[in-house]
CSV table of C-alpha atoms in Angstrom, one decimal:
chain,number,residue,atom,x,y,z
A,1,MET,CA,4.3,3.3,5.7
A,2,ARG,CA,2.7,6.1,7.0
A,3,LEU,CA,3.5,9.0,5.0
A,4,SER,CA,2.2,13.0,5.7
A,5,GLY,CA,1.7,15.4,3.3
A,6,ARG,CA,-0.8,18.2,1.9
A,7,SER,CA,-3.2,15.9,0.9
A,8,GLY,CA,-3.7,14.3,4.5
A,9,ILE,CA,-2.0,11.4,5.5
A,10,SER,CA,-0.9,8.7,3.3
A,11,ARG,CA,-0.5,5.0,3.4
A,12,ALA,CA,2.1,2.8,1.4
A,13,LEU,CA,1.5,-0.8,0.9
A,14,TYR,CA,4.8,-2.9,0.2
A,15,VAL,CA,6.1,-6.3,-0.1
A,16,THR,CA,9.5,-7.5,0.6
A,17,ALA,CA,11.3,-9.6,-2.4
A,18,LEU,CA,14.5,-11.1,-3.2
A,19,GLY,CA,17.2,-10.3,-1.0
A,20,LYS,CA,16.6,-6.6,0.7
A,21,ARG,CA,14.8,-5.2,-2.2
A,22,VAL,CA,11.1,-3.5,-0.8
A,23,VAL,CA,8.8,-3.0,-3.4
A,24,ILE,CA,5.8,-0.4,-2.8
A,25,VAL,CA,2.9,-1.9,-4.3
A,26,ARG,CA,0.3,0.8,-3.6
A,27,VAL,CA,0.2,4.5,-2.3
A,28,PHE,CA,-3.2,5.9,-1.0
A,29,VAL,CA,-4.7,9.0,0.8
A,30,LYS,CA,-6.5,7.8,3.8
A,31,LYS,CA,-9.8,9.3,4.6
A,32,THR,CA,-11.0,6.7,7.5
A,33,GLN,CA,-9.4,4.9,10.4
A,34,LYS,CA,-10.2,1.3,8.4
A,35,THR,CA,-8.0,0.8,5.4
A,36,PRO,CA,-10.4,0.3,2.1
A,37,TRP,CA,-10.8,-3.7,1.1
A,38,ARG,CA,-10.2,-2.3,-2.6
A,39,GLU,CA,-7.1,-0.8,-1.5
A,40,ILE,CA,-5.9,-4.3,0.2
A,41,GLU,CA,-7.3,-6.2,-2.8
A,42,LEU,CA,-5.1,-4.2,-5.5
A,43,ALA,CA,-2.1,-4.3,-3.5
A,44,ARG,CA,-2.0,-8.2,-3.3
A,45,SER,CA,-2.9,-8.6,-7.1
A,46,ARG,CA,0.2,-6.2,-7.9
A,47,ALA,CA,2.3,-7.8,-5.0
A,48,LYS,CA,1.9,-11.2,-6.9
A,49,SER,CA,3.7,-10.0,-9.9
A,50,VAL,CA,6.8,-9.1,-8.0
A,51,LYS,CA,9.6,-11.4,-8.5
């Protein structure tokens, strides 16, 4: 997801869970064109705990 706010453009990383549930696992303000690897790894580790 792409969100705009006072601090700039933000990104939300999410996963779909059972049924129609969507869980947002990480939101961060994007400062560069490329998504930082640290943000992706943090989202992956949080997504593993979603059931």
